[in-house]
Coordinates of C-alpha atoms in Angstrom, one line a residue:
M1393 CA 0.0 0.0 0.0
T1394 CA 2.8 2.5 0.9
G1395 CA 4.5 1.6 -2.4
I1396 CA 1.4 2.4 -4.4
L1397 CA 0.9 5.7 -2.6
L1398 CA 4.5 6.7 -3.3
V1399 CA 4.3 5.8 -6.9
L1400 CA 1.1 7.8 -7.3
F1401 CA 2.9 10.8 -5.7
L1402 CA 5.8 10.4 -8.1
V1403 CA 3.5 10.5 -11.1
V1404 CA 1.5 13.5 -9.9
H1405 CA 4.7 15.4 -8.9
M1406 CA 6.3 14.6 -12.3
L1407 CA 3.3 16.0 -14.1
G1408 CA 3.5 19.1 -12.0
N1409 CA 7.2 19.5 -12.8
L1410 CA 6.5 19.3 -16.5
K1411 CA 4.4 22.4 -16.3
I1412 CA 7.7 24.3 -16.4
F1413 CA 7.5 23.9 -20.2
T1414 CA 4.3 26.0 -20.3
G1415 CA 6.2 29.1 -19.2
E1416 CA 7.2 31.0 -16.0
T1417 CA 3.8 32.5 -15.3
S1418 CA 1.9 29.2 -15.6
F1419 CA 4.5 27.3 -13.6
D1420 CA 4.5 29.9 -10.8
H1421 CA 0.7 30.0 -10.7
Y1422 CA 0.7 26.2 -10.3
A1423 CA 3.2 26.3 -7.5
H1424 CA 1.3 29.0 -5.7
W1425 CA -2.0 27.1 -6.2
L1426 CA -0.5 24.1 -4.4
R1427 CA 0.1 26.3 -1.4
D1428 CA -3.4 27.6 -1.4
I1429 CA -5.2 24.2 -1.6
G1430 CA -7.7 23.9 1.2
T1431 CA -7.9 27.6 2.0
P1432 CA -9.7 29.2 3.7
L1433 CA -10.5 26.0 5.6
L1434 CA -6.8 25.3 6.0
P1435 CA -4.2 28.1 6.6
H1436 CA -1.8 28.9 3.8
T1437 CA 0.6 26.0 2.9
W1438 CA -1.0 23.7 5.4
Y1439 CA -2.1 21.3 2.7
L1440 CA 1.5 20.9 1.5
W1441 CA 2.8 20.2 5.1
I1442 CA 0.0 17.7 5.6
Q1443 CA 1.0 16.0 2.3
R1444 CA 4.7 16.0 3.3
T1445 CA 3.8 14.5 6.7
V1446 CA 1.8 11.7 5.1
L1447 CA 4.5 11.0 2.6
T1448 CA 7.2 10.9 5.3
V1449 CA 5.1 8.4 7.3
A1450 CA 4.6 6.4 4.0
V1451 CA 8.4 6.3 3.4
V1452 CA 9.1 5.2 6.9
A1453 CA 6.4 2.5 6.8
H1454 CA 7.8 1.4 3.4
I1455 CA 11.3 1.0 4.8
V1456 CA 10.0 -0.8 7.9
A1457 CA 7.9 -3.2 5.7
A1458 CA 10.9 -3.9 3.4
T1459 CA 13.1 -4.6 6.4
V1460 CA 10.6 -7.0 8.0
L1461 CA 10.2 -8.8 4.7
A1462 CA 13.9 -9.1 4.2
R1463 CA 14.3 -10.6 7.7
R1464 CA 11.5 -13.0 7.2
A1465 CA 13.1 -14.2 3.9
R1466 CA 16.5 -14.8 5.7
A1467 CA 14.7 -16.6 8.6
A1468 CA 12.9 -18.8 6.1
R1469 CA 16.3 -19.9 4.7
P1470 CA 18.7 -20.1 7.7
V1471 CA 21.2 -22.2 5.9
K1472 CA 23.0 -20.6 3.0
Y1473 CA 23.5 -22.3 -0.3
A1474 CA 26.9 -24.0 -0.6
H1475 CA 27.3 -22.6 -4.2
R1476 CA 25.2 -19.5 -4.7
K1477 CA 25.3 -18.1 -8.2
K1478 CA 26.4 -14.5 -8.3
I1479 CA 23.9 -13.7 -10.9
Q1480 CA 21.0 -14.7 -8.7
G1481 CA 18.5 -11.9 -8.5
S1482 CA 18.4 -8.8 -10.6
Y1483 CA 20.8 -5.9 -10.3
A1484 CA 18.0 -3.7 -8.9
A1485 CA 17.2 -6.3 -6.2
R1486 CA 20.8 -6.5 -5.1
T1487 CA 21.1 -2.7 -4.9
M1488 CA 17.8 -1.9 -3.2
R1489 CA 19.6 -1.3 0.2
W1490 CA 22.2 1.3 -0.9
G1491 CA 19.7 2.7 -3.4
G1492 CA 17.4 3.5 -0.6
V1493 CA 20.2 5.4 1.1
I1494 CA 20.8 7.5 -2.0
I1495 CA 17.1 8.2 -2.4
L1496 CA 16.8 9.2 1.3
L1497 CA 19.8 11.6 1.0
F1498 CA 18.3 13.0 -2.2
V1499 CA 14.9 13.6 -0.6
I1500 CA 16.5 15.5 2.2
Y1501 CA 18.6 17.6 -0.2
H1502 CA 15.6 18.2 -2.5
I1503 CA 13.5 19.5 0.4
L1504 CA 16.2 21.9 1.6
D1505 CA 16.8 23.0 -2.0
L1506 CA 13.5 23.5 -3.8
T1507 CA 11.1 23.4 -0.8
T1508 CA 12.6 25.5 1.9
G1509 CA 15.1 27.2 -0.4
H1510 CA 18.0 27.0 2.1
L1511 CA 20.3 25.3 -0.4
N1512 CA 19.0 27.0 -3.5
P1513 CA 21.1 29.8 -5.1
Q1514 CA 18.0 32.0 -5.4
G1515 CA 15.7 30.7 -2.7
D1516 CA 12.8 33.0 -3.7
A1517 CA 9.5 31.5 -2.5
S1518 CA 7.6 33.9 -4.8
N1519 CA 9.4 32.7 -7.9
P1520 CA 9.5 28.8 -8.1
Y1521 CA 10.3 28.9 -11.8
G1522 CA 13.4 31.0 -11.1
N1523 CA 14.5 28.7 -8.3
V1524 CA 14.4 25.7 -10.7
V1525 CA 16.4 27.6 -13.4
A1526 CA 19.0 28.8 -10.9
D1527 CA 19.3 25.3 -9.4
F1528 CA 20.1 23.5 -12.6
A1529 CA 22.1 26.3 -14.3
P1530 CA 25.1 25.0 -16.4
E1531 CA 27.7 26.1 -13.8
R1532 CA 25.9 23.9 -11.2
W1533 CA 26.3 20.8 -13.3
Y1534 CA 27.2 18.8 -10.2
V1535 CA 23.6 19.3 -8.9
T1536 CA 22.2 18.0 -12.2
L1537 CA 24.6 15.0 -11.9
F1538 CA 23.5 14.2 -8.4
Y1539 CA 19.8 14.6 -9.4
T1540 CA 20.4 12.3 -12.3
L1541 CA 22.0 9.7 -10.1
A1542 CA 19.2 9.8 -7.6
I1543 CA 16.5 9.6 -10.3
V1544 CA 18.1 6.7 -12.0
T1545 CA 18.4 5.0 -8.6
V1546 CA 14.6 5.6 -8.1
G1547 CA 14.1 4.0 -11.5
F1548 CA 15.9 0.8 -10.6
H1549 CA 14.0 0.8 -7.3
L1550 CA 10.7 1.3 -9.1
R1551 CA 11.4 -1.4 -11.7
H1552 CA 12.1 -4.0 -9.1
G1553 CA 9.3 -2.9 -6.8
I1554 CA 6.6 -2.8 -9.5
F1555 CA 7.8 -6.2 -10.9
S1556 CA 7.7 -7.7 -7.5
A1557 CA 4.2 -6.3 -6.8
L1558 CA 2.8 -7.6 -10.1
R1559 CA 4.5 -11.0 -9.5
S1560 CA 2.8 -11.3 -6.1
L1561 CA -0.5 -11.0 -7.8
G1562 CA 0.1 -14.3 -9.6
Q1563 CA 0.5 -15.0 -13.3
Q1564 CA 4.0 -16.5 -12.7
T1565 CA 4.0 -18.1 -16.1
P1566 CA 6.9 -17.3 -18.5
Q1567 CA 4.5 -15.1 -20.5
G1568 CA 3.3 -13.4 -17.4
E1569 CA 6.8 -12.8 -16.1
R1570 CA 7.8 -11.1 -19.4
R1571 CA 4.7 -8.9 -19.3
N1572 CA 5.3 -7.9 -15.7
R1573 CA 8.9 -7.1 -16.5
A1574 CA 7.9 -5.0 -19.5
I1575 CA 5.3 -3.1 -17.5
A1576 CA 7.8 -2.4 -14.7
L1577 CA 10.4 -1.2 -17.2
V1578 CA 8.1 1.1 -19.1
V1579 CA 6.8 2.7 -15.9
A1580 CA 10.3 3.2 -14.5
V1581 CA 11.8 4.6 -17.7
G1582 CA 8.8 6.8 -18.2
L1583 CA 9.1 8.3 -14.7
C1584 CA 12.8 8.7 -15.0
A1585 CA 12.5 10.5 -18.4
G1586 CA 9.7 12.8 -17.0
Y1587 CA 11.9 13.9 -14.1
L1588 CA 15.2 14.2 -15.9
V1589 CA 13.9 16.2 -18.8
V1590 CA 13.5 19.3 -16.6
P1591 CA 17.0 19.6 -15.3
F1592 CA 18.5 18.8 -18.7
A1593 CA 16.2 21.4 -20.4
V1594 CA 17.6 24.0 -18.0
L1595 CA 21.2 22.8 -18.4
T1596 CA 21.0 23.0 -22.2
G1597 CA 19.2 26.4 -22.2
L1598 CA 15.8 25.1 -23.5
V1599 CA 14.3 26.4 -20.3
S1600 CA 15.8 29.7 -19.0

């Protein structure tokens, strides 16, 4: 359940990011609209903080659930294989642990950068478009590099997670396995592309 919630958030957040291609006025209007959701019932920006709290709880619950499942899997097989093949398991499955660390560090940086503005070179809450452009400017290529590493890591994480979720629903025939892998790959690549197109558009001057 937590995984589904986080994937849905990634899709919605990606679509919001892509509004940057509609121009500065439209993107800033969208960003300010997010802060006003729920008003006057909720104070200004409260919706965003409620959303962030829910997402934080979901991430923690997701990590706890993954840890519990991993321990159960080890407990179910207390004796290791004498000759375990190195290729057993996909690359994504074998890197889920360190991938999670990279994603966690990225989320912390991303919040301090484009949410609170503390690490953003402009940090102007009234001009979200300008913050994005300043963040991924050519001279800050290292930020784009870190962003790319984090998003690609998310992609591997998604590919493995989506495939595992689909596999748990059954259809573990060769044809079903191929279909599930294809679906997981398409979703992961699509989300990665949707997120990476923004920083690279700024880096190359397409968005300025």
